[in-house]
mmCIF file of C-alpha atoms in Angstrom:
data_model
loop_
_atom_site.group_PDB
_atom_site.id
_atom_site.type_symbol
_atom_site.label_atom_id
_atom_site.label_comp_id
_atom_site.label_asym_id
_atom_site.label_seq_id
_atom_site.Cartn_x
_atom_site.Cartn_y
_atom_site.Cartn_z
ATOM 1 C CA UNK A 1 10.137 14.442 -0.531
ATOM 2 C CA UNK A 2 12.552 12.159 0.132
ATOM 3 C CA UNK A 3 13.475 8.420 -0.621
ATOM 4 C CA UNK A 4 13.126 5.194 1.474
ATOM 5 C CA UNK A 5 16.367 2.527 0.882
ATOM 6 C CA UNK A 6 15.750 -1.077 1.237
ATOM 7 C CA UNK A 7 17.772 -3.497 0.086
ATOM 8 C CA UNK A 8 16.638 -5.397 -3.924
ATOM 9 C CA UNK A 9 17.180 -8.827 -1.975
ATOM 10 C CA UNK A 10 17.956 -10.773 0.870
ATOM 11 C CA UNK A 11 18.480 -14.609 0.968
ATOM 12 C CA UNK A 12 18.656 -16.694 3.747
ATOM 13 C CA UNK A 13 18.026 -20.451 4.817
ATOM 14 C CA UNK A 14 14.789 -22.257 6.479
ATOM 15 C CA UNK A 15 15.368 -21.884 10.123
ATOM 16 C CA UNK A 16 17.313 -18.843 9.953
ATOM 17 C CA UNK A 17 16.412 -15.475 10.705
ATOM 18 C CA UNK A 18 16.396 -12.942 7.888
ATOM 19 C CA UNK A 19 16.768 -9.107 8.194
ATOM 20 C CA UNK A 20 15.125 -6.323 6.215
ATOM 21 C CA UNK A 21 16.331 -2.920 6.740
ATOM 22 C CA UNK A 22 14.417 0.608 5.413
ATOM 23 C CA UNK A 23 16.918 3.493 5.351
ATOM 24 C CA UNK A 24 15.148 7.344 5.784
ATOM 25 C CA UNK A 25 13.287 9.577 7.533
ATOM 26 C CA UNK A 26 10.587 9.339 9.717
ATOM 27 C CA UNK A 27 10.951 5.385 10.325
ATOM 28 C CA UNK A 28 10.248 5.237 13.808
ATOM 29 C CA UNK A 29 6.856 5.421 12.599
ATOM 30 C CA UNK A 30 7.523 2.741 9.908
ATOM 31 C CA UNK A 31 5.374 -0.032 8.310
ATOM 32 C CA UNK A 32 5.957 -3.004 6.878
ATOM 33 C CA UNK A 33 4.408 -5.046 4.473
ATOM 34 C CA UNK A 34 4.462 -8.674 3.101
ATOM 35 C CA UNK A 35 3.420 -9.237 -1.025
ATOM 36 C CA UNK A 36 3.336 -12.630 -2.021
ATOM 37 C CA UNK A 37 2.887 -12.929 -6.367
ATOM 38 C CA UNK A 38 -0.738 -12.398 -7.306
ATOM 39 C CA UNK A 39 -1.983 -11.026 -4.183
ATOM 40 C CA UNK A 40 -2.076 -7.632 -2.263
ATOM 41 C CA UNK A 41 0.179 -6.831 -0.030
ATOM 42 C CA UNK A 42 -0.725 -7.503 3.760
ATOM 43 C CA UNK A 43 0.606 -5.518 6.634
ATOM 44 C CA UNK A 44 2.905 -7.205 9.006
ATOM 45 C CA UNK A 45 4.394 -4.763 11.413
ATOM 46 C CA UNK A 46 2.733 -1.384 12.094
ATOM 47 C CA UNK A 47 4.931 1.906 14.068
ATOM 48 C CA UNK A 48 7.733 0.043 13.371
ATOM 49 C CA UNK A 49 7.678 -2.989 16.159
ATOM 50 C CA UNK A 50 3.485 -3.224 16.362
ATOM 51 C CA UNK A 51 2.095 -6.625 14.895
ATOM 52 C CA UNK A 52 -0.842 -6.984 13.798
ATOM 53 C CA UNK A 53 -3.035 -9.722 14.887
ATOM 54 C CA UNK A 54 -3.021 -12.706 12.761
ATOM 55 C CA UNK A 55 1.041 -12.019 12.096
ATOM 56 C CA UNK A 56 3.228 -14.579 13.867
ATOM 57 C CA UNK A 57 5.207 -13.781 16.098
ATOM 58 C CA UNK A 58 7.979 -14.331 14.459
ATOM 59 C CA UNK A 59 7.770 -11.603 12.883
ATOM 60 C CA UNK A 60 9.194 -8.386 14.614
ATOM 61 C CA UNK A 61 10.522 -4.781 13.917
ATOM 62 C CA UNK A 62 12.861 -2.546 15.416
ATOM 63 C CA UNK A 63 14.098 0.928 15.026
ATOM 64 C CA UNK A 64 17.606 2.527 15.243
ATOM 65 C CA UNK A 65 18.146 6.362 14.357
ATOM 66 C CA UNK A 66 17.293 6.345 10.658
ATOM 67 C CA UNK A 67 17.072 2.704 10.154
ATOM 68 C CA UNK A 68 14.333 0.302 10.622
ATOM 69 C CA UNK A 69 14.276 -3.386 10.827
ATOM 70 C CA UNK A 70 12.290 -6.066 10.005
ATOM 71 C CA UNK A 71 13.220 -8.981 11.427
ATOM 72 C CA UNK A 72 11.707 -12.844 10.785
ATOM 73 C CA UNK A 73 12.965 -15.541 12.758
ATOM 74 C CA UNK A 74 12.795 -19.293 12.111
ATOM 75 C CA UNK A 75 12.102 -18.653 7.935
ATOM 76 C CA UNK A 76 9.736 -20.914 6.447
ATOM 77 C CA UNK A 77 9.658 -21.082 2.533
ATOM 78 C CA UNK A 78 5.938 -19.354 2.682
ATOM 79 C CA UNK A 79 7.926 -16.308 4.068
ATOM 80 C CA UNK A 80 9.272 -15.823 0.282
ATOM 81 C CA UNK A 81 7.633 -12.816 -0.669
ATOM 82 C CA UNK A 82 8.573 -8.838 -1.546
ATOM 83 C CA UNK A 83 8.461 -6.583 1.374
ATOM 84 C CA UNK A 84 7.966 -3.398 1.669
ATOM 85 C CA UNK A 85 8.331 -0.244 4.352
ATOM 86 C CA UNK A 86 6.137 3.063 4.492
ATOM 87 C CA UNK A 87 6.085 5.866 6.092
ATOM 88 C CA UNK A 88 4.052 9.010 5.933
ATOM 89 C CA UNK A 89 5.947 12.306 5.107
ATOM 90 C CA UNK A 90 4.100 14.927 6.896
ATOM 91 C CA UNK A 91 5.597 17.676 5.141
ATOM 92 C CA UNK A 92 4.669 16.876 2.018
ATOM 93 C CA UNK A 93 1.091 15.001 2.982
ATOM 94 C CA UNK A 94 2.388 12.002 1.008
ATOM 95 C CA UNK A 95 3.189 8.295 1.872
ATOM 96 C CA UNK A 96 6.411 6.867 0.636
ATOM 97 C CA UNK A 97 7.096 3.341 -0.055
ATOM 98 C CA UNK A 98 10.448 2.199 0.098
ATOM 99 C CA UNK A 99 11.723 0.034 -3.104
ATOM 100 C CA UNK A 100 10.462 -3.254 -1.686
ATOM 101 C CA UNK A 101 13.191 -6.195 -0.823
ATOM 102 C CA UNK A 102 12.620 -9.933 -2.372
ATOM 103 C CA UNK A 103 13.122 -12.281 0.102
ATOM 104 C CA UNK A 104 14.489 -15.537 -1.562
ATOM 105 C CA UNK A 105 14.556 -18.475 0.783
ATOM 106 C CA UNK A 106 17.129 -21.167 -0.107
ATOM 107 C CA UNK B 1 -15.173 -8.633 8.701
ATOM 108 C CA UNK B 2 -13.839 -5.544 6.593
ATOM 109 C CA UNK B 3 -13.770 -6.126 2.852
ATOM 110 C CA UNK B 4 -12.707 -3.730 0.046
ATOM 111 C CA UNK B 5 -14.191 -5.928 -2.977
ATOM 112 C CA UNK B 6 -12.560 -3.933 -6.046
ATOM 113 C CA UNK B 7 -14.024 -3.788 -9.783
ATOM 114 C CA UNK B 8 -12.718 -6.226 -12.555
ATOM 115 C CA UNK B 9 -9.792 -6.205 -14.964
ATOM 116 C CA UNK B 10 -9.912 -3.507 -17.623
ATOM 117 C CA UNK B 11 -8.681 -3.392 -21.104
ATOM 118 C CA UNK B 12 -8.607 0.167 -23.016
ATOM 119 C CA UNK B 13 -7.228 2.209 -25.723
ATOM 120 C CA UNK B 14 -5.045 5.203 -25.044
ATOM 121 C CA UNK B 15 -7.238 8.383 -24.744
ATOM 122 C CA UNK B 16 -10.125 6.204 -22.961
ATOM 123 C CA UNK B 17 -11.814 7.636 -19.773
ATOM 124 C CA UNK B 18 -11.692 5.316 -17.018
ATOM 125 C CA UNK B 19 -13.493 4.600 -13.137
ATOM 126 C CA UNK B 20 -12.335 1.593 -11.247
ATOM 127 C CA UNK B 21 -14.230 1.203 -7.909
ATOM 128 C CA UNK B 22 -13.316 -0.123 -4.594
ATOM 129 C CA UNK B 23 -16.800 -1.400 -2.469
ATOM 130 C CA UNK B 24 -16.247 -1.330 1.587
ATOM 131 C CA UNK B 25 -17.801 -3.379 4.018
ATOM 132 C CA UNK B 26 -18.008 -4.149 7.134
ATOM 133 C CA UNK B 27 -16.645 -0.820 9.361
ATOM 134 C CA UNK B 28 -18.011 2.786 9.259
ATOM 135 C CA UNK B 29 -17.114 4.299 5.629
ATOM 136 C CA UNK B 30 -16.723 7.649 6.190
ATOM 137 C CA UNK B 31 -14.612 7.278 9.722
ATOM 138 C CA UNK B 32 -11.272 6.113 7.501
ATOM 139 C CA UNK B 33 -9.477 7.276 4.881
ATOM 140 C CA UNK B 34 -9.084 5.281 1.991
ATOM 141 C CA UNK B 35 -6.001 5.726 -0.431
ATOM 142 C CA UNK B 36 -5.117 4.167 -3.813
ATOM 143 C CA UNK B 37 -1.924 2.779 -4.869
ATOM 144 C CA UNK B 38 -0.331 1.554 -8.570
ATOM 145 C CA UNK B 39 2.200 -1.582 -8.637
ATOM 146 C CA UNK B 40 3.433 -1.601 -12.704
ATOM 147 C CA UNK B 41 4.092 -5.451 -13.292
ATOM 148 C CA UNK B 42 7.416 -6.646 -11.835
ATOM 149 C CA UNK B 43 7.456 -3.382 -9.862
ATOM 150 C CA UNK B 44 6.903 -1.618 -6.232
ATOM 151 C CA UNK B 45 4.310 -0.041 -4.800
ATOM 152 C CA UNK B 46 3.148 3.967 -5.654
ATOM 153 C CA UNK B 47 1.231 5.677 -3.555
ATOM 154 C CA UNK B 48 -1.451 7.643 -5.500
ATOM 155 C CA UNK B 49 -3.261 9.658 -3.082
ATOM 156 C CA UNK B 50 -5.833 9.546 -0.094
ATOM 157 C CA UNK B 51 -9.814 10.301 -0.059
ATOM 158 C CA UNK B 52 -11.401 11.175 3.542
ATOM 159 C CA UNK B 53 -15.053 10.218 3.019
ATOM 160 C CA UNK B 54 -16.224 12.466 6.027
ATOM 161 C CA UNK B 55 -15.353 15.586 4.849
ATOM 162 C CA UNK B 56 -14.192 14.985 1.322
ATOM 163 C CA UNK B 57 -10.314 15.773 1.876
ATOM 164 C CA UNK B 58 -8.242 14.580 -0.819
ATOM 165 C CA UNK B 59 -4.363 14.485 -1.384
ATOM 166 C CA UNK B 60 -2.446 13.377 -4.271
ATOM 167 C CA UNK B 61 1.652 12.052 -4.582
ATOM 168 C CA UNK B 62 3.056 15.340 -7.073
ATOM 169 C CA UNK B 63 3.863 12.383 -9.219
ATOM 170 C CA UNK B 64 -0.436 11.533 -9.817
ATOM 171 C CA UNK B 65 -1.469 14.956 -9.338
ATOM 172 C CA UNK B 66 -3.593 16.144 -12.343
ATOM 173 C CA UNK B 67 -3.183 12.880 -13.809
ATOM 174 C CA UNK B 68 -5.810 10.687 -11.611
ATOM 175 C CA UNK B 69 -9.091 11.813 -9.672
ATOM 176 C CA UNK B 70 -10.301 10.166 -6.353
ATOM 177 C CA UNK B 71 -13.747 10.587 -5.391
ATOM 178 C CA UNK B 72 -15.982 8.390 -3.080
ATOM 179 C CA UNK B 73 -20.039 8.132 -2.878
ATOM 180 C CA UNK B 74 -21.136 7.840 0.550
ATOM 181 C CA UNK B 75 -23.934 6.314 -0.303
ATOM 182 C CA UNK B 76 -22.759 2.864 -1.573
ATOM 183 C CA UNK B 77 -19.860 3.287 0.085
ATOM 184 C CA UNK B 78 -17.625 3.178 -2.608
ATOM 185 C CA UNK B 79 -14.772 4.553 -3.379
ATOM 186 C CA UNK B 80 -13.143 5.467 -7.239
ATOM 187 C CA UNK B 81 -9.856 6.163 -9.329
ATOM 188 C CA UNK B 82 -10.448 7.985 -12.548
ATOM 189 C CA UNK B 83 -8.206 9.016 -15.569
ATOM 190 C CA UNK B 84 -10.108 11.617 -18.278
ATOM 191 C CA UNK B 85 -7.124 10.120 -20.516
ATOM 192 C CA UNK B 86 -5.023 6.931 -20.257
ATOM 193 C CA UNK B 87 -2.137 6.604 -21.670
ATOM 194 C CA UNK B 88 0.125 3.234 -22.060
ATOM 195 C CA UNK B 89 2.169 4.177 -18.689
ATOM 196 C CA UNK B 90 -1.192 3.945 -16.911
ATOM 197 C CA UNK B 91 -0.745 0.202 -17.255
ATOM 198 C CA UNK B 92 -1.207 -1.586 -13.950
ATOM 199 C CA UNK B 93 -2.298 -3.042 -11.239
ATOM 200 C CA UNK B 94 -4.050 -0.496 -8.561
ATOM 201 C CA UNK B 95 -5.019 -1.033 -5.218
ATOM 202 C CA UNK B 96 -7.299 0.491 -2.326
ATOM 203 C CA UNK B 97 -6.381 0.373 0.933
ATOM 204 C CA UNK B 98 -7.957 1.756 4.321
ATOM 205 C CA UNK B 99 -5.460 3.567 6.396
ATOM 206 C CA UNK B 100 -5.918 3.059 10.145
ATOM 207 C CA UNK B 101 -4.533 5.201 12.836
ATOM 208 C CA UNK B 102 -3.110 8.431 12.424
ATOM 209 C CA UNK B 103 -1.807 10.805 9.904
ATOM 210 C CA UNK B 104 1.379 8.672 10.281
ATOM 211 C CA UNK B 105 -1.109 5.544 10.394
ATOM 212 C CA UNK B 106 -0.829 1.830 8.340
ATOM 213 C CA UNK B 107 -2.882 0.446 5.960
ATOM 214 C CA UNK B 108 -4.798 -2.216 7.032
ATOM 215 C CA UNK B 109 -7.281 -3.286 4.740
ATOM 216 C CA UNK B 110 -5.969 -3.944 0.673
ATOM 217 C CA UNK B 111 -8.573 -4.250 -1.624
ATOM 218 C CA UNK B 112 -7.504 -7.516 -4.471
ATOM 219 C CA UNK B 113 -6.315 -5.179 -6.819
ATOM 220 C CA UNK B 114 -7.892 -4.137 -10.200
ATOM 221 C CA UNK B 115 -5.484 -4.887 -13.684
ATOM 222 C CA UNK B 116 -5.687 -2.192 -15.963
ATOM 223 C CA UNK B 117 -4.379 -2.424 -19.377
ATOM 224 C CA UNK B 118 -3.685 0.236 -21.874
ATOM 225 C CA UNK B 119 -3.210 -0.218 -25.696
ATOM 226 C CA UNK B 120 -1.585 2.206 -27.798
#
């Protein structure tokens, strides 16, 4: 199987827009998650630009080639959290997670 | 609403058998497949492996096969992880999680997670 590559961290200011990418296979049909400390994680983009209801709409994703993108606009400080993408690999019946990104906002 | 209400916080000795449940509500049981996933503290996420209740399919990550055991009981719709053996790397925080959509498809629903701790 292979591997999913997301950046260990990102930082960025309140107000700013921060950008998550996921590096692999398969991630047009991405998913992204939001994991706060403590709690489970909580799906915020699904096929790698769907959002879920409930998600603002800040929150968005895009796709290019073999990189995906989550993208959150205006960042609050309850955006801090890890996030992570996943996609399915259908040739070995597995999902993969990618490595997760902490999003640290200054 | 759907819930997946998971069992309580474990504490066991290496070589100790272990079940940790994960109780749906709230949507058709059987209709969704329901997968399992380990978090070691200050780590990601693993994917474990996936349990169909309808027709009992079952697939496991290479990395869990032989290691774990997912079953389900229709009945209470409830679905279980289970080690015949722990051992001190099984230490962890393991969630369920009903996938949605396709074979390709998200996971919706996350159960709160269930601690497990392993002494050697």
């Amino acid at each position: 199987s292979y591997v999913l590559t997301q950046p260990p961290s990102v930082s960025v200011a309140p107000g700013k827009a921060a950008r998550i990418t996921c590096g692999g296979n398969n991630t047009e049909t991405v998913h992204w998650y939001q994991q706060k400390p403590g709690q489970a994680p909580v799906l915020v983009i699904y096929y790698a630009s769907g959002r879920p209801s409930g998600i603002p709409e800040r929150f968005s994703g895009s796709n290019s080639g073999n990189t995906a993108t989550l993208t959150i606009s205006r960042i609050e400080a309850g955006d801090e959290a890890d996030y992570y993408c996943q996609v399915w690999d259908s040739s070995s019946n597995i999902a993969l997670f990618g490595g997760g990104t902490k999003l640290t906002v200054l | 609403e759907v819930q997946l209400v998971q069992s309580g916080a474990e504490v066991k000795k290496a070589g100790e058998s272990l079940k940790i449940s994960c109780k749906a509500s709230g949507y058709t049981f059987s209709n969704y497949w329901i997968a399992w996933v380990r978090q070691k503290p200050g780590k990601g996420l693993e994917w474990l492996g996936i349990f169909y209740p309808s027709d009992s399919d079952v697939k496991y990550s290479p990395s869990f096969r032989g290691q774990v055991s997912i079953s389900v009981d229709k009945s209470i719709n409830t679905a279980y992880l289970q080690w015949n053996s722990l051992g001190a790397s099984d230490s962890a925080t393991y969630f369920c999680a009903r996938k949605m959509g396709s074979s390709s498809g998200w996971y919706q629903n996350w159960g709160q997670g269930t601690l497990v701790t392993v002494s050697s």
